[in-house]
Short mmCIF file of N, CA and C in Angstrom, two decimals:
data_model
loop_
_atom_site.label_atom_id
_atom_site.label_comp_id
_atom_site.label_asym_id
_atom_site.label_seq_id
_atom_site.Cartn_x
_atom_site.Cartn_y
_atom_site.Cartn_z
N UNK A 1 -18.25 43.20 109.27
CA UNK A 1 -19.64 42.84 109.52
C UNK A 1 -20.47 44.10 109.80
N UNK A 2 -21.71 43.93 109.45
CA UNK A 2 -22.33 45.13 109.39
C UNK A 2 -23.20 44.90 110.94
N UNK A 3 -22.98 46.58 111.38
CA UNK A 3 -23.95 46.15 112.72
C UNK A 3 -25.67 45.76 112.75
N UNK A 4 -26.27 46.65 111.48
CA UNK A 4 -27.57 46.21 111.05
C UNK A 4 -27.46 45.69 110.04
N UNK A 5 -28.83 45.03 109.32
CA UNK A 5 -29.24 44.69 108.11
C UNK A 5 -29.49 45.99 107.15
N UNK A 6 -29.85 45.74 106.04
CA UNK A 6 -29.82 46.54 104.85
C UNK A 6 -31.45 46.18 104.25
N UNK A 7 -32.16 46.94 103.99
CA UNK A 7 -33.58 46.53 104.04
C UNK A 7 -33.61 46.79 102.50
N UNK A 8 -34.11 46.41 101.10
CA UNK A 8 -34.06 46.80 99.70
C UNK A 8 -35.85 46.71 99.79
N UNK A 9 -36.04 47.79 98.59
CA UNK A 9 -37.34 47.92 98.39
C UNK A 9 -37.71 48.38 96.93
N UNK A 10 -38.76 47.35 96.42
CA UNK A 10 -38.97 47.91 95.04
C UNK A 10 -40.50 48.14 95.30
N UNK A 11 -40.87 49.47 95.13
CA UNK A 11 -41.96 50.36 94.98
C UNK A 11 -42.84 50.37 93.91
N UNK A 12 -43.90 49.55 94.10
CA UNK A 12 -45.13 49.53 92.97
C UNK A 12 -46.29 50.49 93.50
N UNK A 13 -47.00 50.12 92.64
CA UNK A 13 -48.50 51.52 92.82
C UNK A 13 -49.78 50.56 94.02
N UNK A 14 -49.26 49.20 93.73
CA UNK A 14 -49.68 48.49 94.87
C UNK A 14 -49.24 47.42 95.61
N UNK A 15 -47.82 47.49 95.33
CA UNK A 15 -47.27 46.31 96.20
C UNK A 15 -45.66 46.60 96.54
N UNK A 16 -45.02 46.48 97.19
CA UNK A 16 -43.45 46.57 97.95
C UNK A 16 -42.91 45.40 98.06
N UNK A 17 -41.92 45.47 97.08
CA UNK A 17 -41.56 44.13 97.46
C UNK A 17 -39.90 44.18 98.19
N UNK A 18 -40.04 43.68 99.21
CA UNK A 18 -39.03 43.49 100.52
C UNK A 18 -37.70 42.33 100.44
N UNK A 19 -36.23 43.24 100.37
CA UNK A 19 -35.75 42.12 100.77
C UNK A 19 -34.48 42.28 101.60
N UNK A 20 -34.04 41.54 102.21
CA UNK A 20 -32.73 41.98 103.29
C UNK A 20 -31.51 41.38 103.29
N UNK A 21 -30.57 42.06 103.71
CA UNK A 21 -29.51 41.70 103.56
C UNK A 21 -28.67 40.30 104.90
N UNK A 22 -27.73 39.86 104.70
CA UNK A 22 -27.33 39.03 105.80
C UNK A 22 -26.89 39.65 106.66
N UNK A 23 -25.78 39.38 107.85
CA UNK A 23 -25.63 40.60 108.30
C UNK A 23 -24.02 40.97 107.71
N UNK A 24 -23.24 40.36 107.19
CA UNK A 24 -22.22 40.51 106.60
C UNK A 24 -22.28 41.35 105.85
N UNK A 25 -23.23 41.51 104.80
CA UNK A 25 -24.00 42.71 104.16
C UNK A 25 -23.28 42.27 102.39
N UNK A 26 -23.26 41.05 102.77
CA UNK A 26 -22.96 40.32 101.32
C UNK A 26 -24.16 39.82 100.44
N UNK A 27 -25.24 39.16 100.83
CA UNK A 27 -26.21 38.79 99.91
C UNK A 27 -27.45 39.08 100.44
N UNK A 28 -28.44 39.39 99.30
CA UNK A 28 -29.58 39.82 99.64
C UNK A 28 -30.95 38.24 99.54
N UNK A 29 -31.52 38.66 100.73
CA UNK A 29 -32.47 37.34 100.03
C UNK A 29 -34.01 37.72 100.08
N UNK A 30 -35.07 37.52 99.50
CA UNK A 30 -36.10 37.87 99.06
C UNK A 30 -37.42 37.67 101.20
N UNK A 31 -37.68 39.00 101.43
CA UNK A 31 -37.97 38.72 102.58
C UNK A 31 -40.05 38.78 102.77
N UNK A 32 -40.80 40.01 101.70
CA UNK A 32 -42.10 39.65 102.02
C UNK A 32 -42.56 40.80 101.12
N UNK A 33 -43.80 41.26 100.95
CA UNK A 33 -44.22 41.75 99.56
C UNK A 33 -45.48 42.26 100.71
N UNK A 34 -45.42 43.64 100.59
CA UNK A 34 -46.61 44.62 101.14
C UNK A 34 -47.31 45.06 100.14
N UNK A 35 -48.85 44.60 100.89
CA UNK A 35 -49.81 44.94 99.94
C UNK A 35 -50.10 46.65 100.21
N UNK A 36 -50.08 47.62 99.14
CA UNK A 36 -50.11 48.90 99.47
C UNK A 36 -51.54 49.67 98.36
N UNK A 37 -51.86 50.94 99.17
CA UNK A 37 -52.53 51.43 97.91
C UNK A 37 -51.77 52.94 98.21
N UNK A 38 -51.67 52.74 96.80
CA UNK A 38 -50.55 54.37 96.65
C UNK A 38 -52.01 55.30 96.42
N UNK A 39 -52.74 55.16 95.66
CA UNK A 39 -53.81 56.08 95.27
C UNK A 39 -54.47 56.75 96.65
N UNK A 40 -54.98 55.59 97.63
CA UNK A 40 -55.01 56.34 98.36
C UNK A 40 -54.41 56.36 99.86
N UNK A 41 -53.00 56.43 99.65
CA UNK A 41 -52.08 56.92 100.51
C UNK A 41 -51.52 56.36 101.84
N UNK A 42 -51.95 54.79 101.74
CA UNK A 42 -51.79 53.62 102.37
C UNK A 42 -51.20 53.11 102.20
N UNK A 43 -49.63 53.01 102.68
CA UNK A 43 -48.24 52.83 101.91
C UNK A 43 -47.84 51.95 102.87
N UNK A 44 -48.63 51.23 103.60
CA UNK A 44 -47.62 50.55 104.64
C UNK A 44 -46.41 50.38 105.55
N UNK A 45 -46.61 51.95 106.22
CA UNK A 45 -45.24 51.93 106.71
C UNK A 45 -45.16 51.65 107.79
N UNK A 46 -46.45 51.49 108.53
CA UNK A 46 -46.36 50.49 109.80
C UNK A 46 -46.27 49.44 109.89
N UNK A 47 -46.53 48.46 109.14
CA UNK A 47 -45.83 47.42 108.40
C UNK A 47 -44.28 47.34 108.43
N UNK A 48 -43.66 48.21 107.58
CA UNK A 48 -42.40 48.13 107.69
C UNK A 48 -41.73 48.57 108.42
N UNK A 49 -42.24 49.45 109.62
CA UNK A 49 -41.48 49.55 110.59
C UNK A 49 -41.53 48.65 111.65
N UNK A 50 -42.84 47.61 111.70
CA UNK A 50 -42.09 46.30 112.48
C UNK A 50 -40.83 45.60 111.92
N UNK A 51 -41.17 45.54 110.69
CA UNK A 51 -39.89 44.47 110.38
C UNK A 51 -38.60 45.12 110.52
N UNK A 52 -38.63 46.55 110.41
CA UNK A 52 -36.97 47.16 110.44
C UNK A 52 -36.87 47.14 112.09
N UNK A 53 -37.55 46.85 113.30
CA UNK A 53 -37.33 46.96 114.23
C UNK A 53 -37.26 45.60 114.46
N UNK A 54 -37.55 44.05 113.83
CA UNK A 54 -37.83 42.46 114.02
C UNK A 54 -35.92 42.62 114.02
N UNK A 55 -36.04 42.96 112.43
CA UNK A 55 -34.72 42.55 111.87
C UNK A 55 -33.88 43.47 111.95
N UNK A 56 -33.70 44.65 112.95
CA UNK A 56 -32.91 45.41 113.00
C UNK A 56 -31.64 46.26 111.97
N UNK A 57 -32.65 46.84 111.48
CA UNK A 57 -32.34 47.08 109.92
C UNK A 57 -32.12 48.61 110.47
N UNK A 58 -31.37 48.99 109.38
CA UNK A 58 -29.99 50.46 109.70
C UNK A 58 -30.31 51.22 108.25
N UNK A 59 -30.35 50.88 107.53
CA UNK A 59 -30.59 51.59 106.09
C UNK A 59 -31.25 50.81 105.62
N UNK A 60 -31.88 51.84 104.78
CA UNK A 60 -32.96 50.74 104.09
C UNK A 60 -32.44 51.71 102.01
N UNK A 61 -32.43 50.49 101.00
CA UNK A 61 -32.19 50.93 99.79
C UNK A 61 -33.60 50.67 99.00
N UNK A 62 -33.92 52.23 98.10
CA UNK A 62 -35.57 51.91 97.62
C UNK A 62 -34.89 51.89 95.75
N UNK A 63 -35.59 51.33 95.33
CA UNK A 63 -34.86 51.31 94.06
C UNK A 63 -35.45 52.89 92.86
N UNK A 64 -35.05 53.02 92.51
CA UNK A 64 -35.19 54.30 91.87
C UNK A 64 -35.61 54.03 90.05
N UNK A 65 -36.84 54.29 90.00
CA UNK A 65 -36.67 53.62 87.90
C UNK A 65 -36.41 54.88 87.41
N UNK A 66 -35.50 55.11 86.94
CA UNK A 66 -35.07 56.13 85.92
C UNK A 66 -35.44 55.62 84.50
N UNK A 67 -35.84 56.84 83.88
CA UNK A 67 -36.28 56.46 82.29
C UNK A 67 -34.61 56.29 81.85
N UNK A 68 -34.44 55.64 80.41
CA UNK A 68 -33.25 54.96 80.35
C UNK A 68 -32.53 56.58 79.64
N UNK A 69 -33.65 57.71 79.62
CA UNK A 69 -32.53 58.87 79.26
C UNK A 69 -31.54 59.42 80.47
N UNK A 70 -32.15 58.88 81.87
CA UNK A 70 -31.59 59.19 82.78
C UNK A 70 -32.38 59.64 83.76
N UNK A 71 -33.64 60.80 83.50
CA UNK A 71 -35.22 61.63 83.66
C UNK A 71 -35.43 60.91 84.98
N UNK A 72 -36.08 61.24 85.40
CA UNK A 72 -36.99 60.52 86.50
C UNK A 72 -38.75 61.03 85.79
N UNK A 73 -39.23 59.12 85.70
CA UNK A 73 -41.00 59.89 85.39
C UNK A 73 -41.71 59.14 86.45
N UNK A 74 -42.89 59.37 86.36
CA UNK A 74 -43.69 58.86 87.07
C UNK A 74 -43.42 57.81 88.40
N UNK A 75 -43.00 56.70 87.85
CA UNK A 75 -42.80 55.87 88.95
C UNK A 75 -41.29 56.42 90.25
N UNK A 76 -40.90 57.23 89.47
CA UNK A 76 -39.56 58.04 90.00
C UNK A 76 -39.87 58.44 91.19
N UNK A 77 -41.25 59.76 90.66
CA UNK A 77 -41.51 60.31 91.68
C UNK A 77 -42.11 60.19 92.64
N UNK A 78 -42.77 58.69 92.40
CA UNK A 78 -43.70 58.02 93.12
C UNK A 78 -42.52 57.30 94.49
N UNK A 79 -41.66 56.89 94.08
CA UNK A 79 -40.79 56.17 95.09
C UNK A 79 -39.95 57.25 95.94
N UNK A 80 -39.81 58.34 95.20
CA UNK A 80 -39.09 59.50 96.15
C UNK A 80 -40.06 59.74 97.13
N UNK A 81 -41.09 60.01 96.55
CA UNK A 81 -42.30 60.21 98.28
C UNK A 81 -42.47 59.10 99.11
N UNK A 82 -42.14 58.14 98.60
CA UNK A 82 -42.32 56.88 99.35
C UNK A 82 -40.70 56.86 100.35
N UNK A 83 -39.47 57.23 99.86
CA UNK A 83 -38.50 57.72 100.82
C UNK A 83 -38.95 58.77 101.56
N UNK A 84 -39.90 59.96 101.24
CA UNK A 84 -39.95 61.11 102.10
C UNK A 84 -41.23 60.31 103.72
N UNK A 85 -41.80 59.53 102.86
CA UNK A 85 -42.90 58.60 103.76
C UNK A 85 -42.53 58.21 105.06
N UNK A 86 -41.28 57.39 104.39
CA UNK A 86 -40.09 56.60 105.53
C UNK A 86 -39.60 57.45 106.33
N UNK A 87 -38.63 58.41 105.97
CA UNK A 87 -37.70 59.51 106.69
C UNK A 87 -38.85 60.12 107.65
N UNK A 88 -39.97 60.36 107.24
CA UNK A 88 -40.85 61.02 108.69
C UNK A 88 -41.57 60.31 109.61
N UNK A 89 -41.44 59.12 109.21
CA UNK A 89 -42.14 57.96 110.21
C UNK A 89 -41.09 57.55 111.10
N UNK A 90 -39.55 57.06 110.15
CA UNK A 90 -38.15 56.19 110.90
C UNK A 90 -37.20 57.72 110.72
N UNK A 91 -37.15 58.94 110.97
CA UNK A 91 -36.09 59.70 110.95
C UNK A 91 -34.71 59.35 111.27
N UNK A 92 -34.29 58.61 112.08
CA UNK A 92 -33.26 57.58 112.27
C UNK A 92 -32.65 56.70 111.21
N UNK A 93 -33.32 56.20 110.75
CA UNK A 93 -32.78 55.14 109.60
C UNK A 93 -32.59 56.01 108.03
N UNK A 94 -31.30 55.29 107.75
CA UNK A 94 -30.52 55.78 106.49
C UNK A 94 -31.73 55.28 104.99
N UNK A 95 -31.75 56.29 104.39
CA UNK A 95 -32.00 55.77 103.03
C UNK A 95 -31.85 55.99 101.60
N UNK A 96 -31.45 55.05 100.60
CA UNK A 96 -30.51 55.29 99.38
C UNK A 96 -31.48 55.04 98.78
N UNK A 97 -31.46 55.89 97.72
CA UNK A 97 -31.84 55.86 95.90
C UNK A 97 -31.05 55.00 95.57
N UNK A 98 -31.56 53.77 94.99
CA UNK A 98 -30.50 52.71 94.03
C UNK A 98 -31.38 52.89 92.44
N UNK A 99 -30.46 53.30 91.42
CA UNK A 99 -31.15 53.50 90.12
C UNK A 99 -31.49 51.43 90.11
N UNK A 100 -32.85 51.46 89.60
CA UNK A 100 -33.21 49.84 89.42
C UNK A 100 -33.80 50.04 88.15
N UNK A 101 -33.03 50.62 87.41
CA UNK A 101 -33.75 50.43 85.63
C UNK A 101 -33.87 49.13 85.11
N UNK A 102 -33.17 48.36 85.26
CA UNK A 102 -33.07 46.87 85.08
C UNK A 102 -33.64 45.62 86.05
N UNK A 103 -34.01 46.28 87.15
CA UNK A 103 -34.32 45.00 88.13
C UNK A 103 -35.23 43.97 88.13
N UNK A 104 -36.18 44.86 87.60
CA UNK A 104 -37.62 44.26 87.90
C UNK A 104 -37.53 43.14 86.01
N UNK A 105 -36.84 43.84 85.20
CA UNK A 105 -36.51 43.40 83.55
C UNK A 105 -35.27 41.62 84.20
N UNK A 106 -34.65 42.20 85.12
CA UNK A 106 -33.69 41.13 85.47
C UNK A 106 -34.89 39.91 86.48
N UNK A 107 -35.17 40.38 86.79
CA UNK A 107 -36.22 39.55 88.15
C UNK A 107 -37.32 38.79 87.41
N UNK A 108 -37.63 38.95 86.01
CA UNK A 108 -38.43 38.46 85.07
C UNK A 108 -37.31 37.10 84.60
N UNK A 109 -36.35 37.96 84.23
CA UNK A 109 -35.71 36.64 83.21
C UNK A 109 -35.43 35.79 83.85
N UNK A 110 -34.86 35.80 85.56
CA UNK A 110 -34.24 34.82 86.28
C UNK A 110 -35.47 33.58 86.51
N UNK A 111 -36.94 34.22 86.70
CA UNK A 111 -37.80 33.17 86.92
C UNK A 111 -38.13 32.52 86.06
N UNK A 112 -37.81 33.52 84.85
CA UNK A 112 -38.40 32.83 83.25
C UNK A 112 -37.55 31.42 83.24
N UNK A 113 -36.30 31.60 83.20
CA UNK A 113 -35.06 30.66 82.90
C UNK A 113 -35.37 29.73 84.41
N UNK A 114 -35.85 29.95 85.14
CA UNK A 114 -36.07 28.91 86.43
C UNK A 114 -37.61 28.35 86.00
N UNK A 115 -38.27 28.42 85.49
CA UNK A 115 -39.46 27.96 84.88
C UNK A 115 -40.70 28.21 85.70
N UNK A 116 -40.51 29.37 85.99
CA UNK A 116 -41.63 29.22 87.03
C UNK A 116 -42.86 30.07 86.42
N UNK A 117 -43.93 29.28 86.97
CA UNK A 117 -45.15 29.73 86.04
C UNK A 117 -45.86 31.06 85.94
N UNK A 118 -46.53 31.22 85.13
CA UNK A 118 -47.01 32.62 85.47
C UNK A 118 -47.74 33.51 86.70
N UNK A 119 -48.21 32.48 87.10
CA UNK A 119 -49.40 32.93 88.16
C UNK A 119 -47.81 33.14 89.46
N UNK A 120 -47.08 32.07 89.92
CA UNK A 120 -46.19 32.27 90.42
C UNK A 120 -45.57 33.42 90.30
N UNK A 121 -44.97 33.83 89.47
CA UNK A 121 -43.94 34.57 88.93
C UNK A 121 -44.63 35.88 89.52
N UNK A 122 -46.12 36.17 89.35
CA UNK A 122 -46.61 37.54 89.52
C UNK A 122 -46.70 37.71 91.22
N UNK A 123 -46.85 36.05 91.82
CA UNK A 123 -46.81 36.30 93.15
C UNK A 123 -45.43 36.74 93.70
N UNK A 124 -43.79 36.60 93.16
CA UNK A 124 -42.66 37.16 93.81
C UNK A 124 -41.58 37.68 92.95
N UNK A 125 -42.66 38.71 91.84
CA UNK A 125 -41.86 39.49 90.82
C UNK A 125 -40.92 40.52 92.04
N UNK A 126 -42.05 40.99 92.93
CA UNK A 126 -41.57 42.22 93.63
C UNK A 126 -40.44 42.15 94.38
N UNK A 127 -40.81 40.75 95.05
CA UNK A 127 -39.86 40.42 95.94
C UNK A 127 -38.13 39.94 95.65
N UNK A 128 -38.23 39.66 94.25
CA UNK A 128 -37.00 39.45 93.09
C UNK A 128 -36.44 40.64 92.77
N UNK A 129 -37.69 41.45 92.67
CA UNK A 129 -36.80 43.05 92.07
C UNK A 129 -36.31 43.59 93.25
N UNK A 130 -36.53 43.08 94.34
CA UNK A 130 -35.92 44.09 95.64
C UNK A 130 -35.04 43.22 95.71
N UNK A 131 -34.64 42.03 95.21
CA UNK A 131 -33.43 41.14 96.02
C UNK A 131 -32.42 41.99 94.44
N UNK A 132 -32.68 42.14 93.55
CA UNK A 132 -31.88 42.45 92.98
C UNK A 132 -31.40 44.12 93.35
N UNK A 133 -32.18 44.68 93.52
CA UNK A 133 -32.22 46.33 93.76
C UNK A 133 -31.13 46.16 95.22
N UNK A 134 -31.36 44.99 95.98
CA UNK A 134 -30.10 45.48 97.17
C UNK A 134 -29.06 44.59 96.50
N UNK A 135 -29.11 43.64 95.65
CA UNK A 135 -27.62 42.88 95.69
C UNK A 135 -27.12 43.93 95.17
N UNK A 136 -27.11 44.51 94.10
CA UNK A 136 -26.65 45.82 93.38
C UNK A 136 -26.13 46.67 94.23
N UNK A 137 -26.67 46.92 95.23
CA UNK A 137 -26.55 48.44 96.18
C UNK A 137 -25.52 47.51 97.14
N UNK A 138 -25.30 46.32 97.62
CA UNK A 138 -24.15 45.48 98.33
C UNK A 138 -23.10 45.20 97.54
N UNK A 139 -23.13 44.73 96.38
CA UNK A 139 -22.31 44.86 95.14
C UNK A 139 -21.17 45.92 95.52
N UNK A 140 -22.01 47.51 95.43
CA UNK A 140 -21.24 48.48 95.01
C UNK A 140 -20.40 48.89 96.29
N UNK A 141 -21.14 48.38 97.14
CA UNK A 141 -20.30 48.32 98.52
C UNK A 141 -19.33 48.22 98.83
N UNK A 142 -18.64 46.82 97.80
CA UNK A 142 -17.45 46.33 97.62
C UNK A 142 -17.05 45.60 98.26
#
């Protein structure tokens, strides 16, 4: 059993989508979606440092989009500052690069095939790509 939770995060240009682990550190489930503005530099991390202190969260995993050559572009480097964001606000708490080239592509199809409508779908794309970005990173856990 894990002594904290596991916090997953998929990093948009305006939204975070949040999700956490049990405490077994077996399944991830879809937890809340921060409204952010990256442009200008309002990333919500006071926000998320209530919830890593609600839910007593120990590491937190941000998902990483690698171009499929491997590269890191744009959104890459956008989520690495968004780890450097964290580390100087929570210096304490652990945090992993999870490559999520597929998550947000996987977090589409699962709602597609669950039928859920469009307007829906855009309200908890984020929050799907972070449940997938930590099952992955609990997955590898073993």
């Amino acid at each position: 059993m894990l002594k904290h939770k596991i916090l997953g995060l998929d990093v948009g240009s305006k939204t975070v989508g949040i999700a956490i682990s049990d405490l077994m550190g077996w399944t991830a489930q879809g937890l809340d979606t921060l409204h952010i503005n990256e442009a200008e530099n309002q990333l919500g991390i006071e926000q998320l440092k209530q919830i890593i202190l609600q839910e007593n969260v120990g590491t937190i995993v941000i998902g990483l989009p690698k171009n499929m050559n491997n590269s890191i572009g744009f959104r890459g480097e956008a989520s690495l500052k968004y780890k450097d964001a964290i580390k100087e606000a929570l210096p304490d708490i652990d945090v992993v690069m999870w490559d999520e080239r597929l998550s947000t592509m996987a977090a589409e199809k699962s709602l597609l095939e669950a039928d859920v409508s469009r307007a829906k779908r855009r309200k908890v794309i984020d929050k799907m790509a972070a449940v997938f970005i930590l099952q992955g990173y609990l997955d590898s856990l073993g």
